[in-house]
CSV table of C-alpha atoms in Angstrom, one decimal:
chain,number,residue,atom,x,y,z
A,815,UNK,CA,0.0,0.0,0.0
A,816,UNK,CA,1.4,3.4,-1.0
A,817,UNK,CA,1.6,5.8,1.9
A,818,UNK,CA,-0.1,9.2,1.5
A,819,UNK,CA,2.5,12.0,1.1
A,820,UNK,CA,5.5,9.8,0.3
A,821,UNK,CA,9.0,11.1,0.2
A,822,UNK,CA,10.1,12.3,-3.2
A,823,UNK,CA,12.1,9.6,-5.0
A,824,UNK,CA,15.7,10.4,-5.8
A,825,UNK,CA,15.9,12.3,-9.1
A,826,UNK,CA,17.1,10.5,-12.2
A,827,UNK,CA,20.4,11.6,-13.7
A,828,UNK,CA,18.8,14.1,-16.1
A,829,UNK,CA,16.7,15.8,-13.4
A,830,UNK,CA,19.6,15.9,-11.0
A,831,UNK,CA,21.8,17.5,-13.7
A,832,UNK,CA,19.1,20.0,-14.6
A,833,UNK,CA,18.9,21.0,-10.9
A,834,UNK,CA,22.7,21.2,-10.6
A,835,UNK,CA,23.0,23.4,-13.6
A,836,UNK,CA,20.2,25.8,-12.5
A,837,UNK,CA,22.0,26.6,-9.3
A,838,UNK,CA,25.5,26.4,-10.8
A,839,UNK,CA,24.6,29.5,-12.8
A,840,UNK,CA,24.0,33.1,-11.6
A,841,UNK,CA,22.2,33.3,-8.3
A,842,UNK,CA,22.1,36.9,-6.9
A,843,UNK,CA,20.3,38.9,-4.2
A,844,UNK,CA,17.9,41.3,-5.9
A,845,UNK,CA,16.1,43.2,-3.2
A,846,UNK,CA,14.4,43.1,0.2
A,847,UNK,CA,10.8,44.1,0.2
A,848,UNK,CA,8.8,45.6,3.1
A,849,UNK,CA,5.6,46.6,1.3
A,850,UNK,CA,3.7,45.1,-1.7
A,851,UNK,CA,4.5,48.2,-3.7
A,852,UNK,CA,8.2,47.1,-3.7
A,853,UNK,CA,7.7,43.7,-5.3
A,854,UNK,CA,9.6,43.1,-8.5
A,855,UNK,CA,7.6,42.5,-11.7
A,856,UNK,CA,5.9,39.0,-11.7
A,857,UNK,CA,7.5,38.2,-15.0
A,858,UNK,CA,9.2,34.9,-14.1
A,859,UNK,CA,8.6,31.6,-12.3
A,860,UNK,CA,8.7,32.1,-8.6
A,861,UNK,CA,9.1,29.8,-5.6
A,862,UNK,CA,9.2,30.8,-2.0
A,863,UNK,CA,10.5,29.4,1.3
A,864,UNK,CA,8.5,29.8,4.4
A,865,UNK,CA,9.1,28.4,7.9
A,866,UNK,CA,9.2,29.1,11.6
A,867,UNK,CA,12.1,31.0,13.0
A,868,UNK,CA,15.0,28.6,13.8
A,869,UNK,CA,13.7,26.0,11.3
A,870,UNK,CA,17.0,26.2,9.3
A,871,UNK,CA,15.6,28.2,6.4
A,872,UNK,CA,18.7,30.3,5.7
A,873,UNK,CA,21.0,27.3,6.0
A,874,UNK,CA,18.8,25.4,3.5
A,875,UNK,CA,18.7,28.2,1.0
A,876,UNK,CA,22.5,28.5,1.2
A,877,UNK,CA,22.8,24.8,0.7
A,878,UNK,CA,20.4,24.6,-2.3
A,879,UNK,CA,22.1,27.6,-4.0
A,880,UNK,CA,25.6,26.5,-3.1
A,881,UNK,CA,26.4,29.9,-1.6
A,882,UNK,CA,27.6,30.0,2.0
A,883,UNK,CA,26.1,33.4,2.9
A,884,UNK,CA,23.4,34.2,0.3
A,885,UNK,CA,20.7,34.0,2.9
A,886,UNK,CA,21.8,35.4,6.3
A,887,UNK,CA,20.7,33.7,9.4
A,888,UNK,CA,20.0,36.0,12.3
A,889,UNK,CA,21.0,35.2,15.9
A,890,UNK,CA,17.7,36.7,17.0
A,891,UNK,CA,14.7,34.7,15.7
A,892,UNK,CA,12.2,36.8,13.8
A,893,UNK,CA,14.6,39.6,13.1
A,894,UNK,CA,14.6,39.3,9.3
A,895,UNK,CA,11.5,41.3,8.5
A,896,UNK,CA,11.7,41.6,4.7
A,897,UNK,CA,10.6,39.4,1.8
A,898,UNK,CA,14.0,38.8,0.1
A,899,UNK,CA,14.1,38.1,-3.6
A,900,UNK,CA,17.0,36.3,-5.3
A,901,UNK,CA,17.3,35.8,-9.0
A,902,UNK,CA,18.2,32.3,-10.2
A,903,UNK,CA,19.3,32.3,-13.8
A,904,UNK,CA,17.3,34.5,-16.1
A,905,UNK,CA,13.8,33.1,-15.5
A,906,UNK,CA,13.3,32.4,-11.8
A,907,UNK,CA,13.0,34.1,-8.5
A,908,UNK,CA,13.7,32.3,-5.2
A,909,UNK,CA,11.9,34.1,-2.4
A,910,UNK,CA,12.9,34.0,1.3
A,911,UNK,CA,9.9,34.9,3.4
A,912,UNK,CA,10.2,36.3,7.0
A,913,UNK,CA,10.3,33.6,9.7
A,914,UNK,CA,7.1,33.1,11.6
A,915,UNK,CA,6.4,31.8,15.1
A,916,UNK,CA,8.8,34.4,16.6
A,917,UNK,CA,8.6,35.6,20.2
A,918,UNK,CA,10.9,38.6,20.5
A,919,UNK,CA,9.6,41.1,18.0
A,920,UNK,CA,7.4,44.0,19.1
A,921,UNK,CA,3.6,43.4,18.6
A,922,UNK,CA,3.2,46.2,16.0
A,923,UNK,CA,6.1,44.8,14.0
A,924,UNK,CA,4.6,41.3,14.1
A,925,UNK,CA,1.2,42.6,12.9
A,926,UNK,CA,2.8,44.5,10.0
A,927,UNK,CA,4.9,41.6,9.1
A,928,UNK,CA,2.0,39.1,9.2
A,929,UNK,CA,-0.1,41.4,7.0
A,930,UNK,CA,2.7,41.6,4.4
A,931,UNK,CA,3.1,37.9,4.4
A,932,UNK,CA,-0.6,37.3,3.9
A,933,UNK,CA,-0.8,39.9,1.1
A,934,UNK,CA,2.2,38.3,-0.7
A,935,UNK,CA,0.9,34.7,-0.5
A,936,UNK,CA,-2.6,35.6,-1.6
A,937,UNK,CA,-1.7,38.1,-4.4
A,938,UNK,CA,1.4,36.9,-6.3
A,939,UNK,CA,0.3,35.6,-9.7
A,940,UNK,CA,3.8,34.2,-10.6
A,941,UNK,CA,4.2,32.2,-7.4
A,942,UNK,CA,4.2,28.6,-8.5
A,943,UNK,CA,4.9,26.8,-5.2
A,944,UNK,CA,5.6,27.5,-1.6
A,945,UNK,CA,8.1,25.3,0.2
A,946,UNK,CA,7.0,25.1,3.9
A,947,UNK,CA,9.9,24.1,6.1
A,948,UNK,CA,9.2,21.8,9.0
A,949,UNK,CA,11.8,20.9,11.7
A,950,UNK,CA,12.2,17.1,11.7
A,951,UNK,CA,12.6,17.2,15.5
A,952,UNK,CA,9.2,18.8,16.1
A,953,UNK,CA,6.8,18.1,13.2
A,954,UNK,CA,3.9,20.5,12.2
A,955,UNK,CA,3.0,23.0,15.0
A,956,UNK,CA,-0.2,25.1,15.2
A,957,UNK,CA,1.6,28.1,13.7
A,958,UNK,CA,2.6,26.0,10.6
A,959,UNK,CA,-1.0,24.9,10.3
A,960,UNK,CA,-2.0,28.6,10.2
A,961,UNK,CA,0.3,29.3,7.2
A,962,UNK,CA,-0.9,26.1,5.4
A,963,UNK,CA,-4.5,27.2,5.9
A,964,UNK,CA,-3.6,30.6,4.4
A,965,UNK,CA,-2.0,28.8,1.4
A,966,UNK,CA,-5.2,26.7,1.0
A,967,UNK,CA,-7.4,29.8,1.0
A,968,UNK,CA,-5.0,31.5,-1.5
A,969,UNK,CA,-4.9,28.4,-3.8
A,970,UNK,CA,-1.1,28.3,-3.6
A,971,UNK,CA,0.4,24.8,-3.9
A,972,UNK,CA,2.8,24.2,-1.0
A,973,UNK,CA,5.2,21.3,-0.5
A,974,UNK,CA,6.6,20.4,2.9
A,975,UNK,CA,10.4,20.2,3.3
A,976,UNK,CA,11.6,18.5,6.4
A,977,UNK,CA,14.8,20.1,7.8
A,978,UNK,CA,17.5,18.9,10.1
A,979,UNK,CA,16.8,15.2,9.3
A,980,UNK,CA,20.3,14.4,10.6
A,981,UNK,CA,19.4,15.5,14.1
A,982,UNK,CA,17.0,12.7,14.9
A,983,UNK,CA,17.0,8.9,14.9
A,984,UNK,CA,15.4,6.9,12.1
A,985,UNK,CA,12.6,5.7,14.4
A,986,UNK,CA,11.8,9.3,15.4
A,987,UNK,CA,11.9,10.4,11.8
A,988,UNK,CA,9.1,7.8,11.0
A,989,UNK,CA,7.0,9.2,13.8
A,990,UNK,CA,7.4,12.7,12.5
A,991,UNK,CA,6.5,11.6,9.0
A,992,UNK,CA,3.3,10.0,10.4
A,993,UNK,CA,2.4,13.3,12.2
A,994,UNK,CA,3.1,15.4,9.1
A,995,UNK,CA,1.1,13.1,6.8
A,996,UNK,CA,-1.9,13.2,9.1
A,997,UNK,CA,-1.8,17.0,9.3
A,998,UNK,CA,-1.4,17.5,5.6
A,999,UNK,CA,-4.4,15.3,4.8
A,1000,UNK,CA,-6.5,18.2,5.9
A,1001,UNK,CA,-4.9,20.7,3.5
A,1002,UNK,CA,-6.1,20.7,-0.1
A,1003,UNK,CA,-3.2,22.9,-1.3
A,1004,UNK,CA,-0.6,20.4,-0.1
A,1005,UNK,CA,1.6,18.9,-2.8
A,1006,UNK,CA,1.4,15.1,-2.5
A,1007,UNK,CA,5.1,14.4,-1.9
A,1008,UNK,CA,7.5,15.4,0.9
A,1009,UNK,CA,11.2,16.2,0.8
A,1010,UNK,CA,13.6,15.3,3.7
A,1011,UNK,CA,16.8,17.4,4.0
A,1012,UNK,CA,19.9,18.1,6.0
A,1013,UNK,CA,21.7,21.3,5.2
A,1014,UNK,CA,24.7,20.1,7.3
A,1015,UNK,CA,25.0,16.7,5.7
A,1016,UNK,CA,23.7,17.6,2.2
A,1017,UNK,CA,20.9,15.0,2.3
A,1018,UNK,CA,18.0,15.8,0.0
A,1019,UNK,CA,19.7,18.9,-1.5
A,1020,UNK,CA,20.0,17.5,-5.0
A,1021,UNK,CA,16.4,16.3,-4.8
A,1022,UNK,CA,15.2,19.8,-3.8
A,1023,UNK,CA,17.2,21.4,-6.6
A,1024,UNK,CA,15.7,19.0,-9.1
A,1025,UNK,CA,12.2,19.7,-7.9
A,1026,UNK,CA,12.7,23.5,-8.2
A,1027,UNK,CA,14.2,23.1,-11.7
A,1028,UNK,CA,11.2,21.0,-12.8
A,1029,UNK,CA,8.6,23.6,-11.8
A,1030,UNK,CA,7.2,25.4,-14.8
């Protein structure tokens, strides 16, 4: 019996090479956006990365792009308050969304930030897929469910990427997968395959590159 939301199979040689070539080319920071009026033209394929603070988003973006400091991790969770756009080649944007689930930002900053996030996710025509990052040690938390529900309502396909898979035992990983699959069954916008990654060990990075390269 095939499990719901299986892990993505390893890419074949052609897909792996397509992903490698995409990120071996030019990848550059374009701009940070603090209001919808600052968004670049929606004239290319766009994917975004969303996740709780401390989920390992910056590390994953750096691993996928092969650039050690393209996305900057903050020592203070929730400090990066901009939507950061990166150009990948000449036909894609990779978008780094502000971390959510933060505790240390002022209330007025959090409210402004949440409003921008919701406006972007519900109003960006060129957004093909959101990658929602989930810490393998913790599974899906209520704040993740909120973002997924927003993506459902916005009709934005999202795919769960498990991070820090090297930090837990295989038996724990299976339990987290069961929890994630159960939660995702309630979200109509959820893409039907999961990706498991470790930025530190490099696990799943080639797979994620191939998936991004295959989005049209």
